[in-house]
Short mmCIF file of C-alpha atoms in Angstrom, two decimals:
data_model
loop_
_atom_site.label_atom_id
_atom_site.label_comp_id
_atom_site.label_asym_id
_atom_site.label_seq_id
_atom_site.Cartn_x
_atom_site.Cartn_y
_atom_site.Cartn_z
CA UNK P 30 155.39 66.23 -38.62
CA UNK P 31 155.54 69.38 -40.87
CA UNK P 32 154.89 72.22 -39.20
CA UNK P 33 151.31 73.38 -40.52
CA UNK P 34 149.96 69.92 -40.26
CA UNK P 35 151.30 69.91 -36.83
CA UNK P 36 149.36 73.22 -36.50
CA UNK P 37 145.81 72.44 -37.93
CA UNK P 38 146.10 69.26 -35.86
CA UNK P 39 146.28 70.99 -32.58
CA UNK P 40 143.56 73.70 -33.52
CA UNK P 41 141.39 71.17 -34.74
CA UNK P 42 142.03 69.30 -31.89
CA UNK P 43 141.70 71.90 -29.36
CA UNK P 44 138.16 73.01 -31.19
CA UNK P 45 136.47 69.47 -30.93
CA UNK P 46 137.92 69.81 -27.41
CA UNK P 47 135.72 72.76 -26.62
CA UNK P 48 132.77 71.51 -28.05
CA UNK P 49 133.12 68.34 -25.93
CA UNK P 50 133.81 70.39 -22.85
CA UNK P 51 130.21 72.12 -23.14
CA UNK P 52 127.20 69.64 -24.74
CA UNK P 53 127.32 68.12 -21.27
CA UNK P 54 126.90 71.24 -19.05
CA UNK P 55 124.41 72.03 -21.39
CA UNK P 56 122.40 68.57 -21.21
CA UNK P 57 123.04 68.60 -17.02
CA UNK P 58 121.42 72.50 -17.15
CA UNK P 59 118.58 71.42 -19.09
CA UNK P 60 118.01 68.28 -16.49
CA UNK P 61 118.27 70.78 -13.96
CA UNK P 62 115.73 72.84 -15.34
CA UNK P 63 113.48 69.92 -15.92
CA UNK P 64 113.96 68.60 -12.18
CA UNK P 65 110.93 70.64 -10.75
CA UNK P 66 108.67 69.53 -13.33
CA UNK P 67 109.67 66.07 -13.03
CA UNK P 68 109.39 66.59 -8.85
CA UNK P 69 105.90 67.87 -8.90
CA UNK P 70 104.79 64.60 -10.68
CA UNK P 71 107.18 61.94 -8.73
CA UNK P 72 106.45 63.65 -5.13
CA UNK P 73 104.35 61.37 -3.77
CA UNK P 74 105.70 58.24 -5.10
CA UNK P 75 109.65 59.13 -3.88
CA UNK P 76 111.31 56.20 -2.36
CA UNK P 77 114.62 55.63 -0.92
CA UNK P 78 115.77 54.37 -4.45
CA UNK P 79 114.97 57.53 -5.97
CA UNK P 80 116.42 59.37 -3.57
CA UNK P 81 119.86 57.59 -3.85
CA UNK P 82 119.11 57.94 -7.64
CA UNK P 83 119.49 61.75 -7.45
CA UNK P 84 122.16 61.65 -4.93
CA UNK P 85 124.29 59.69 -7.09
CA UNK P 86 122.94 62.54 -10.10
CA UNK P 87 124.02 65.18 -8.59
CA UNK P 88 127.48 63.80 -7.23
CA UNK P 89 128.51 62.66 -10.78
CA UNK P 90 127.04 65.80 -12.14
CA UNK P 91 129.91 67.77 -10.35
CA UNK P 92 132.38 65.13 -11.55
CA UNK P 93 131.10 66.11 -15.12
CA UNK P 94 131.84 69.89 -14.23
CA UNK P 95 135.00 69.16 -13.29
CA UNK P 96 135.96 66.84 -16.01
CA UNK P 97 134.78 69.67 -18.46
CA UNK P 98 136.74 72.18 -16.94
CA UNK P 99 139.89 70.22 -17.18
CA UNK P 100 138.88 69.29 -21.12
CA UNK P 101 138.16 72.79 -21.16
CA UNK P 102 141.81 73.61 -19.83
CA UNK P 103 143.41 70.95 -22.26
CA UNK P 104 141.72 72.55 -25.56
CA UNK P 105 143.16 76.37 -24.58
CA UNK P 106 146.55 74.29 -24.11
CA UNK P 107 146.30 72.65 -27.30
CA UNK P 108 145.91 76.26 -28.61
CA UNK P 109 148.58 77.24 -27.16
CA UNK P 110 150.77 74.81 -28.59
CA UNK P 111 149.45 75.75 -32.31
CA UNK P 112 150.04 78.84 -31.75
CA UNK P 113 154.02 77.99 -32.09
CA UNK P 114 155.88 77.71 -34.99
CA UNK P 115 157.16 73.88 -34.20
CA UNK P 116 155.90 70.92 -32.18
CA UNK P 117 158.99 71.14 -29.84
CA UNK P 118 158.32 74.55 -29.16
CA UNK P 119 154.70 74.36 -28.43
CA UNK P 120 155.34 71.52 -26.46
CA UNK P 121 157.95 73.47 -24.65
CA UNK P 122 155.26 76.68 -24.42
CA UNK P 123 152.89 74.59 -22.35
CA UNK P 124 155.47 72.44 -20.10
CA UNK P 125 156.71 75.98 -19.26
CA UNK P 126 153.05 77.66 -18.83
CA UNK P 127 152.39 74.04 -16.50
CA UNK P 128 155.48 74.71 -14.57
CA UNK P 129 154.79 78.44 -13.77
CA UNK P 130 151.53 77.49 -12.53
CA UNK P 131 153.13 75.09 -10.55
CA UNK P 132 151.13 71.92 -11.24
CA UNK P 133 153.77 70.00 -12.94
CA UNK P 134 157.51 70.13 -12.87
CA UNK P 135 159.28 70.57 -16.12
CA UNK P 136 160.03 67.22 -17.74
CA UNK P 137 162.95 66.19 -18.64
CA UNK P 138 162.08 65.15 -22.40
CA UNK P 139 158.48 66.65 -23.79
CA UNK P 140 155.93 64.76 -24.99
CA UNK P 141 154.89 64.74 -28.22
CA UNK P 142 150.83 66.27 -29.67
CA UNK P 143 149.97 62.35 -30.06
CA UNK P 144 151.11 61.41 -26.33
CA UNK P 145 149.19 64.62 -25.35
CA UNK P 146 146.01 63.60 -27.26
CA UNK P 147 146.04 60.44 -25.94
CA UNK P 148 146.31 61.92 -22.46
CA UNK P 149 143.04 64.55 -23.41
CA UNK P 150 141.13 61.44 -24.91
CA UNK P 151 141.51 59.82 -21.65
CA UNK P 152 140.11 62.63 -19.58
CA UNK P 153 137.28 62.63 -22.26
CA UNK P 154 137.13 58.66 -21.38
CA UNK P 155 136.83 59.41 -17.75
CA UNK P 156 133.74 62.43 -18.60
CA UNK P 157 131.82 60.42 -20.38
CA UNK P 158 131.46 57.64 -18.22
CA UNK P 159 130.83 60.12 -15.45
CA UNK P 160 127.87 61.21 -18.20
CA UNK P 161 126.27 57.87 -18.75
CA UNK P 162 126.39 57.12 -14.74
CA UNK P 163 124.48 60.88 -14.95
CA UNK P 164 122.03 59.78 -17.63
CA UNK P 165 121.26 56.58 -15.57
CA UNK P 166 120.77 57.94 -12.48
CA UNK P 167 118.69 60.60 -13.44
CA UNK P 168 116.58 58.25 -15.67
CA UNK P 169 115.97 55.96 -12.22
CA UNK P 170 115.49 59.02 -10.04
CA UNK P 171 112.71 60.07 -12.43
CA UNK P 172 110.88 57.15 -13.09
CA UNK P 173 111.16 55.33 -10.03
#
């Protein structure tokens, strides 16, 4: 891959990244913010089902946060790899930024911006499944 296009791959890539680390903090704070209203009308009528229903809300709302701040984490690393002049040496720049942080050794062989964007579109796999358990739960916690 030429060197710019290798470039304006990673920024654009570590851009879309950002944007899909927020819209779902933002949709979870504006649930949150919603809750009370939602409360005052459902008080009464709150059965064990709804209860569970939040429960299960809240719990995958924290997997959410978490999953964001790794996407989050992913899209400044991706910037750090345009940043360099080369694929090899932006891959090298964030095997080396990993290893000093001390949550992965440094490989033997690095892996190349499409195994890397395969490995982010995973994580954004595993968020957005943690979203639509969110959006169902919170759906059943409100209406039940």
């Amino acid at each position: 891959m030429k060197n710019q296009a290798f470039r304006d791959r990673a920024a654009t890539f570590a851009a879309g990244l950002m944007v899909q680390a927020v819209w779902p903090l933002l949709v979870i704070a504006a649930c949150v913010l919603a809750t009370p209203v939602i409360g005052l009308t459902a008080g009464p009528r709150a059965t064990p089902l709804s209860a569970g229903a939040w429960f299960v809300a809240a719990a995958s709302a924290l997997a959410i946060l978490a999953f964001s701040t790794l996407i989050l984490f992913d899209a400044l690393l991706f910037r750090l790899m345009a940043s360099h002049d080369s694929e090899a040496a932006g891959a090298g720049a964030v095997d080396d930024v990993l290893a000093r942080m001390r949550l992965k050794p440094i490989p033997a062989a690095t892996r190349s911006l499409d195994e890397r964007i395969a490995g982010a579109r995973r994580l954004l796999m595993k968020q957005r499944t943690a979203f639509c358990l969110f959006a169902a739960a919170s759906l059943v916690a409100a209406f039940i």
